[in-house]
Each structure stands twice: as C-alpha cells, then as structure tokens.
XYZ file of C-alpha atoms in Angstrom:
367
model
C 1.309 -41.441 45.278
C 4.704 -42.888 46.055
C 5.866 -46.268 44.882
C 5.424 -47.645 48.334
C 1.844 -46.456 48.616
C 1.189 -47.647 45.097
C 2.253 -51.145 46.019
C 0.159 -50.946 49.091
C -2.893 -49.973 46.989
C -2.204 -52.749 44.652
C -2.180 -55.498 47.342
C -5.160 -54.032 49.190
C -7.294 -53.825 46.094
C -6.224 -56.996 44.319
C -9.297 -58.897 45.764
C -11.470 -56.336 44.133
C -9.995 -56.751 40.673
C -7.109 -54.307 40.760
C -4.242 -55.336 38.491
C -1.099 -54.022 36.695
C -3.182 -52.614 33.770
C -5.414 -50.741 36.122
C -2.281 -49.424 37.822
C -0.862 -48.187 34.552
C -4.183 -46.511 33.614
C -4.181 -44.829 37.010
C -0.555 -43.626 36.883
C -1.359 -40.130 35.743
C -3.821 -39.697 38.736
C -1.344 -41.243 41.111
C 1.135 -38.536 40.138
C -1.497 -35.932 41.198
C -1.709 -37.614 44.559
C -5.202 -39.060 43.981
C -6.248 -42.348 45.487
C -7.591 -45.323 43.421
C -10.713 -47.192 44.433
C -13.608 -49.173 43.213
C -17.200 -48.189 43.341
C -19.209 -50.619 45.441
C -22.483 -48.762 45.515
C -23.943 -45.544 44.147
C -27.074 -43.815 45.629
C -28.406 -40.251 45.880
C -25.507 -38.451 44.192
C -22.766 -40.195 46.292
C -21.031 -43.428 46.224
C -19.235 -45.891 48.447
C -15.636 -46.512 47.254
C -13.293 -49.260 48.483
C -9.653 -48.020 48.704
C -6.452 -49.036 50.173
C -7.465 -46.870 53.186
C -10.813 -48.610 53.560
C -14.304 -47.742 52.484
C -14.867 -44.039 51.848
C -17.941 -42.018 50.863
C -17.517 -39.793 47.851
C -19.506 -37.142 46.071
C -20.204 -37.975 42.391
C -20.436 -34.377 41.121
C -17.312 -34.628 38.950
C -18.314 -38.145 37.523
C -21.878 -37.358 36.542
C -21.850 -36.016 32.960
C -24.890 -35.332 30.778
C -24.347 -38.654 28.931
C -26.171 -41.273 30.958
C -23.855 -43.929 29.767
C -20.811 -42.160 31.233
C -22.179 -41.593 34.776
C -20.338 -43.435 37.489
C -21.795 -46.822 38.403
C -21.069 -49.884 40.518
C -17.857 -51.566 39.294
C -16.175 -48.398 38.044
C -12.612 -47.612 39.090
C -12.274 -44.057 40.156
C -9.699 -41.498 41.501
C -10.729 -40.004 44.820
C -9.210 -37.370 47.043
C -6.650 -38.893 49.405
C -8.020 -37.208 52.364
C -10.539 -34.613 53.459
C -13.994 -34.547 54.933
C -16.942 -36.891 54.366
C -17.866 -37.119 51.635
C -14.603 -36.797 49.655
C -14.871 -36.174 45.808
C -14.430 -38.836 43.084
C -12.530 -36.797 40.561
C -12.580 -39.139 37.515
C -13.470 -42.621 36.261
C -10.920 -44.863 34.540
C -11.929 -46.022 31.054
C -14.113 -49.109 31.315
C -13.157 -52.470 29.982
C -16.736 -53.708 29.698
C -20.255 -52.301 30.508
C -23.567 -53.885 30.790
C -26.222 -51.586 29.352
C -29.875 -51.677 28.715
C -32.328 -49.187 27.271
C -34.507 -47.377 29.780
C -38.317 -47.548 29.777
C -38.492 -43.897 28.997
C -39.854 -42.611 25.638
C -36.531 -40.916 25.094
C -34.877 -44.336 24.555
C -31.767 -43.588 26.703
C -29.304 -46.272 27.679
C -28.843 -47.165 31.290
C -25.619 -48.648 32.388
C -26.172 -51.314 35.080
C -22.550 -52.488 35.872
C -18.948 -51.738 34.683
C -15.845 -53.803 34.264
C -17.637 -57.132 34.426
C -16.020 -60.367 33.342
C -18.955 -62.744 33.921
C -22.737 -61.980 33.307
C -24.743 -64.446 35.436
C -28.377 -64.724 34.195
C -30.326 -66.250 37.064
C -33.434 -68.107 35.945
C -35.797 -69.702 38.518
C -37.017 -73.264 38.000
C -40.080 -72.402 40.131
C -41.723 -70.989 37.070
C -42.041 -72.082 33.399
C -38.955 -71.354 31.391
C -39.200 -68.171 29.264
C -36.546 -68.894 26.684
C -37.080 -65.686 24.729
C -36.327 -63.690 27.930
C -33.181 -65.699 28.449
C -32.152 -64.943 24.872
C -32.836 -61.285 25.529
C -30.536 -61.204 28.677
C -27.773 -63.087 26.817
C -27.817 -60.618 23.901
C -27.000 -57.738 26.336
C -24.524 -59.940 28.064
C -22.592 -60.744 25.041
C -22.756 -57.105 23.799
C -21.314 -55.984 27.153
C -18.064 -57.777 26.498
C -18.531 -60.230 29.457
C -18.780 -63.883 29.268
C -22.530 -65.074 29.897
C -23.419 -67.745 32.222
C -26.965 -69.101 32.851
C -27.799 -70.355 36.221
C -30.994 -72.318 36.741
C -31.802 -71.577 40.439
C -34.088 -73.477 42.873
C -33.073 -76.833 41.261
C -34.361 -78.620 44.350
C -37.907 -77.827 43.101
C -37.276 -80.305 40.196
C -36.455 -83.486 42.060
C -36.638 -85.699 38.946
C -33.085 -85.679 37.361
C -34.415 -86.628 33.984
C -36.813 -83.660 33.862
C -33.943 -81.359 35.117
C -31.665 -82.596 32.365
C -34.280 -81.785 29.746
C -34.793 -78.256 31.174
C -31.025 -77.668 31.079
C -30.944 -79.049 27.490
C -33.731 -76.586 26.476
C -31.692 -73.591 27.858
C -28.571 -74.917 26.272
C -30.295 -74.861 22.840
C -31.270 -71.232 23.416
C -27.801 -70.395 24.639
C -25.161 -71.722 22.232
C -21.703 -71.271 23.626
C -22.899 -70.384 27.082
C -22.375 -72.597 30.097
C -25.679 -73.628 31.853
C -25.572 -74.609 35.524
C -28.416 -75.873 37.690
C -28.026 -74.808 41.351
C -29.937 -75.095 44.542
C -28.606 -72.395 46.935
C -30.881 -73.807 49.662
C -29.168 -77.141 49.621
C -25.728 -75.913 48.424
C -25.829 -77.944 45.300
C -23.840 -76.424 42.334
C -22.477 -73.525 44.336
C -18.925 -74.911 44.424
C -18.963 -75.055 40.569
C -20.369 -71.552 40.229
C -17.870 -70.145 42.778
C -15.082 -71.629 40.716
C -16.197 -70.123 37.596
C -16.586 -66.550 38.953
C -13.415 -66.574 41.186
C -11.323 -65.128 38.469
C -12.888 -61.727 38.065
C -15.958 -59.605 38.430
C -19.488 -61.196 38.026
C -22.751 -59.284 37.760
C -25.966 -61.141 38.827
C -28.940 -60.452 36.605
C -32.578 -61.652 36.491
C -36.160 -61.047 37.268
C -37.551 -60.555 40.776
C -38.055 -63.941 42.340
C -35.209 -65.500 40.411
C -33.352 -66.238 43.628
C -30.524 -63.888 43.070
C -30.141 -62.727 46.610
C -30.253 -66.328 47.938
C -27.626 -67.148 45.228
C -25.491 -64.266 46.384
C -25.749 -65.309 50.042
C -24.684 -68.854 49.012
C -21.600 -67.482 47.197
C -20.735 -65.174 50.022
C -21.111 -67.819 52.612
C -23.318 -65.579 54.868
C -26.706 -63.838 54.699
C -25.532 -60.452 53.470
C -28.454 -59.886 51.061
C -32.065 -59.717 52.301
C -34.360 -62.528 51.018
C -38.093 -62.463 50.710
C -40.503 -65.327 49.856
C -42.031 -65.206 46.337
C -45.823 -64.849 46.040
C -47.728 -68.074 45.613
C -50.220 -66.342 43.289
C -47.733 -65.785 40.429
C -44.461 -67.081 41.548
C -42.845 -63.638 41.437
C -40.864 -61.936 44.253
C -40.591 -58.472 45.424
C -37.518 -56.290 44.740
C -35.292 -57.519 47.630
C -32.249 -55.654 46.296
C -32.812 -52.069 45.654
C -29.313 -50.897 44.677
C -26.416 -52.415 42.803
C -23.811 -53.629 45.290
C -20.274 -54.930 44.699
C -19.177 -57.613 47.193
C -15.911 -59.564 47.549
C -16.270 -63.257 47.497
C -14.388 -65.425 49.954
C -13.200 -67.810 47.229
C -11.863 -64.979 45.052
C -13.551 -62.540 42.617
C -16.298 -59.997 43.330
C -19.984 -60.042 42.718
C -22.305 -57.199 41.706
C -25.914 -57.992 42.798
C -28.660 -56.043 40.973
C -32.323 -55.353 41.568
C -34.853 -57.581 39.830
C -35.294 -56.326 36.243
C -38.889 -56.188 35.086
C -37.879 -54.951 31.582
C -34.743 -55.661 29.702
C -34.655 -53.454 26.593
C -31.893 -53.902 24.117
C -29.425 -51.115 23.544
C -27.408 -51.335 20.364
C -26.950 -55.050 20.807
C -26.726 -56.268 17.181
C -23.512 -58.160 17.759
C -24.921 -59.701 21.007
C -27.976 -60.941 19.148
C -25.923 -62.540 16.372
C -23.864 -64.411 19.157
C -27.082 -65.590 20.829
C -28.330 -66.908 17.520
C -24.923 -68.113 16.263
C -26.609 -71.032 14.371
C -28.771 -68.650 12.353
C -25.740 -66.493 11.520
C -23.888 -69.628 10.261
C -26.812 -70.747 8.211
C -27.153 -67.254 6.720
C -23.795 -67.597 5.114
C -25.263 -70.402 2.995
C -28.113 -68.281 1.707
C -28.214 -67.479 -2.073
C -28.459 -63.746 -1.334
C -25.997 -62.121 1.091
C -28.695 -59.687 2.313
C -31.207 -62.465 2.762
C -34.012 -61.518 5.267
C -34.907 -65.210 5.775
C -38.513 -64.369 5.031
C -39.530 -65.758 1.514
C -36.343 -65.447 -0.479
C -35.353 -68.385 -2.748
C -32.334 -70.302 -1.658
C -32.653 -69.296 1.977
C -30.748 -71.757 4.038
C -32.407 -70.608 7.269
C -35.918 -71.279 5.914
C -34.651 -74.638 4.629
C -33.426 -75.507 8.130
C -36.833 -74.530 9.501
C -38.608 -76.886 6.863
C -36.280 -79.758 7.762
C -36.729 -79.292 11.519
C -33.050 -78.583 12.032
C -33.796 -75.089 13.324
C -36.812 -74.533 15.693
C -39.168 -71.901 14.269
C -39.281 -70.316 17.770
C -35.618 -69.460 17.577
C -36.082 -67.654 14.244
C -39.085 -65.694 15.480
C -37.227 -64.664 18.630
C -34.196 -63.732 16.441
C -36.455 -61.464 14.182
C -38.124 -59.833 17.210
C -34.765 -58.889 18.795
C -33.282 -57.677 15.562
C -36.250 -55.399 14.923
C -36.239 -54.042 18.398
C -32.482 -53.416 18.133
C -32.817 -51.604 14.911
C -35.555 -49.449 16.356
C -33.528 -48.352 19.337
C -30.426 -47.716 17.242
C -32.526 -45.751 14.755
C -33.641 -43.423 17.338
C -30.083 -42.549 18.117
C -28.391 -42.872 14.734
C -29.617 -40.950 11.765
C -27.498 -42.949 9.377
C -28.944 -46.186 10.725
C -32.495 -44.703 10.300
C -31.741 -43.999 6.641
C -30.423 -47.523 6.077
C -33.544 -49.079 7.780
C -35.818 -47.020 5.598
C -33.868 -48.117 2.480
C -34.238 -51.707 3.663
C -37.890 -51.245 4.028
C -38.172 -49.952 0.469
C -36.146 -52.882 -0.769
C -38.339 -55.376 0.851
C -41.358 -53.501 -0.284
C -40.134 -53.560 -3.908
C -39.511 -57.358 -3.628
C -42.958 -57.976 -2.243
C -44.587 -55.874 -4.896
C -42.626 -57.820 -7.647
C -43.524 -61.135 -6.146
C -47.232 -60.153 -6.057
C -47.049 -58.979 -9.767
C -45.271 -62.240 -10.782
C -47.994 -64.188 -8.966
C -50.744 -62.305 -10.770
C -49.018 -62.963 -14.054
C -48.845 -66.652 -13.457
C -52.509 -66.747 -12.826
C -53.481 -65.150 -16.027
C-alpha cells in the first residue's frame, strides 16, 4: 500500500476506530499490498469487513485457528485481499487490545470471545424487572477483565416514574458496582441518551445484557434510527426474545462505534480473577487489614472482612456473591491450568486442616 492509499485508509476508517497505532501494527501487511479493515459481522465462516473501499465480504478460513479465543470476531482489525472475487480472504488479524470473553455452556469449558478491541462495556439492565445485583456483578467482572471500562445503563427508566424510587435503584447498583458509572436511561423518551452518547463517542462500545434488557431499543436510540429490530417483552415473565442474533458493529452518528450482541442467557466467568477483585474492591481493601495474608474470610480470627459484616459496613450479600464468583472462577481456571488445580487442592487441604484443628480445640475446651 502506498503512502497515499495509507492516508486514504486512515481517514476512511477513523470513524471505525482506526488510529496511528493500528496503522503502525498494520505496516508489515500494507507492505504486502493487503487492505486494512474492521470486522463488523461474522457468520457462517465469512465476515463483513469495512475498508477504505467500502464494505467487503471475506472468507475467514485463514483467521479461524483451533484456539476458540483466537478466531476472528466482531471488532477485530484484519488484513484482507485488496481485490478479487466475492468473497475475498481475510489473511490475518491484528493483535487485540482488549477482548470480552465468557465461558461457553459446553462441558469442555471453552472460552468464547464476544467482542474485540472494546473501550467501553455497557451492561444494560432493565428496570421493568427486579434488579439482580449478582448478575450485574457477574457481567462487570467479565467487563473489567476484558480491559474495557464498564458502564451500567438502567434501561426503561420511564417505567419508574417516582424519582425517589429511581434514585434508590441507582444507588443499589452503584453499591454493587464500585468505580463504575451508572446511568438511568429511557430510550423511548430519549432521556439520558445524550449523556450515554457522549460517554461512548470516544471509542468502541459493546452492548451486553439479557434478552428483554432493551439493548436493541438503546442501540436504535444511539444510532438515531431504527436499525435494530425490536420485539415486545413477554408479559408473563418480563423477558424478551433474542431480537439480535449476531454481533454487529455500527458507526454512531456522534462518534464512536457500537457492537450490539444477542441477549445472553448465561454469563460464565473465564479466568476473571482480576475482574472479580475489581468488582468487589471494598472487600479487597478490607482483606489487606486481615491478620492473615491468606485469610479466606470464613472463620479466621482477626478477619477485617467478617468484622465489617458484623458492623454492617459490608452487606453480607456482597461477600456471598464474591465467594460464589471466586469459586466459579477457580473451577474454570482449574480445568485449563494444571498448576492452578494443584494450588486449589493444596488450599482445600489447608482449609481442611484448619477446620480439623478448630474442631479438636473445641472438643478439648469442652472436656
């Protein structure tokens, strides 16, 4: 690719997130005459790629390795043939800056990549149903682990007309999401969309949430037109059908791009220990004050976390949610990491020994 065509590609793809760093990473492929582009959709072994020449269809045969975490996905930057038939070929993927990954529902415990090169992870939560704070914490753990900045958007705010009640709901979510902005939005009435659009205008945002969370309506509101299909939620359980069936990358009129995703029934953790710690930052801070550096916050003396529970400073629900996610994360990592499996078994033995010693001490005190 000549310098002139390189400049043309830069200007044409800027609205899709192309910058000088991506240009530098692509330089070796530009020298081979390949064309840079961003994947906006993947389906059936092919993908749609936006390039300086427009939207092209590309075969993914060269970017579908055996490792499921390395297969091409929406948001990837790829090098495609500069010309040829339809489809062309996507020859390689540029190294990802971030990746949103969850575990699949398969018994093989494989990871599934949902979106690549994401700057903002928007967790959409409907106010039409009772808040599930544990589910929000689960989404946020994966979001933090991806390297993106999480953001919780409470959709359908028009269904909570009382401002005091709405304020309490926002506060509940803020407690479960330390360090994460929480916005209440009514896409139907256009309330809060300007704030959200300003937040995501500086990069790539992925829209996540369950079916019926209002993601497609939210996407349409940000896009300023009805691009995504919308279906009414069921009255019987407040849930919606899977309106979006593929992950689509769309340029926003106010700047930035949005990746809309299908409703996620299950959100399994995938090696998200760091993300879990960030979601429960207050527990991590309290743990530093525990008497023992490897305190499990269960029954150890001098445990600052348990002391916070007793004083009411830390909700017991938060600790239970933290324990659950940490156990789940350890299990998924153990299935893929032999060393971690050994460490977990060692920890089980240590805890077993502590429990046995405590029981013996208790029996001795009763004699």
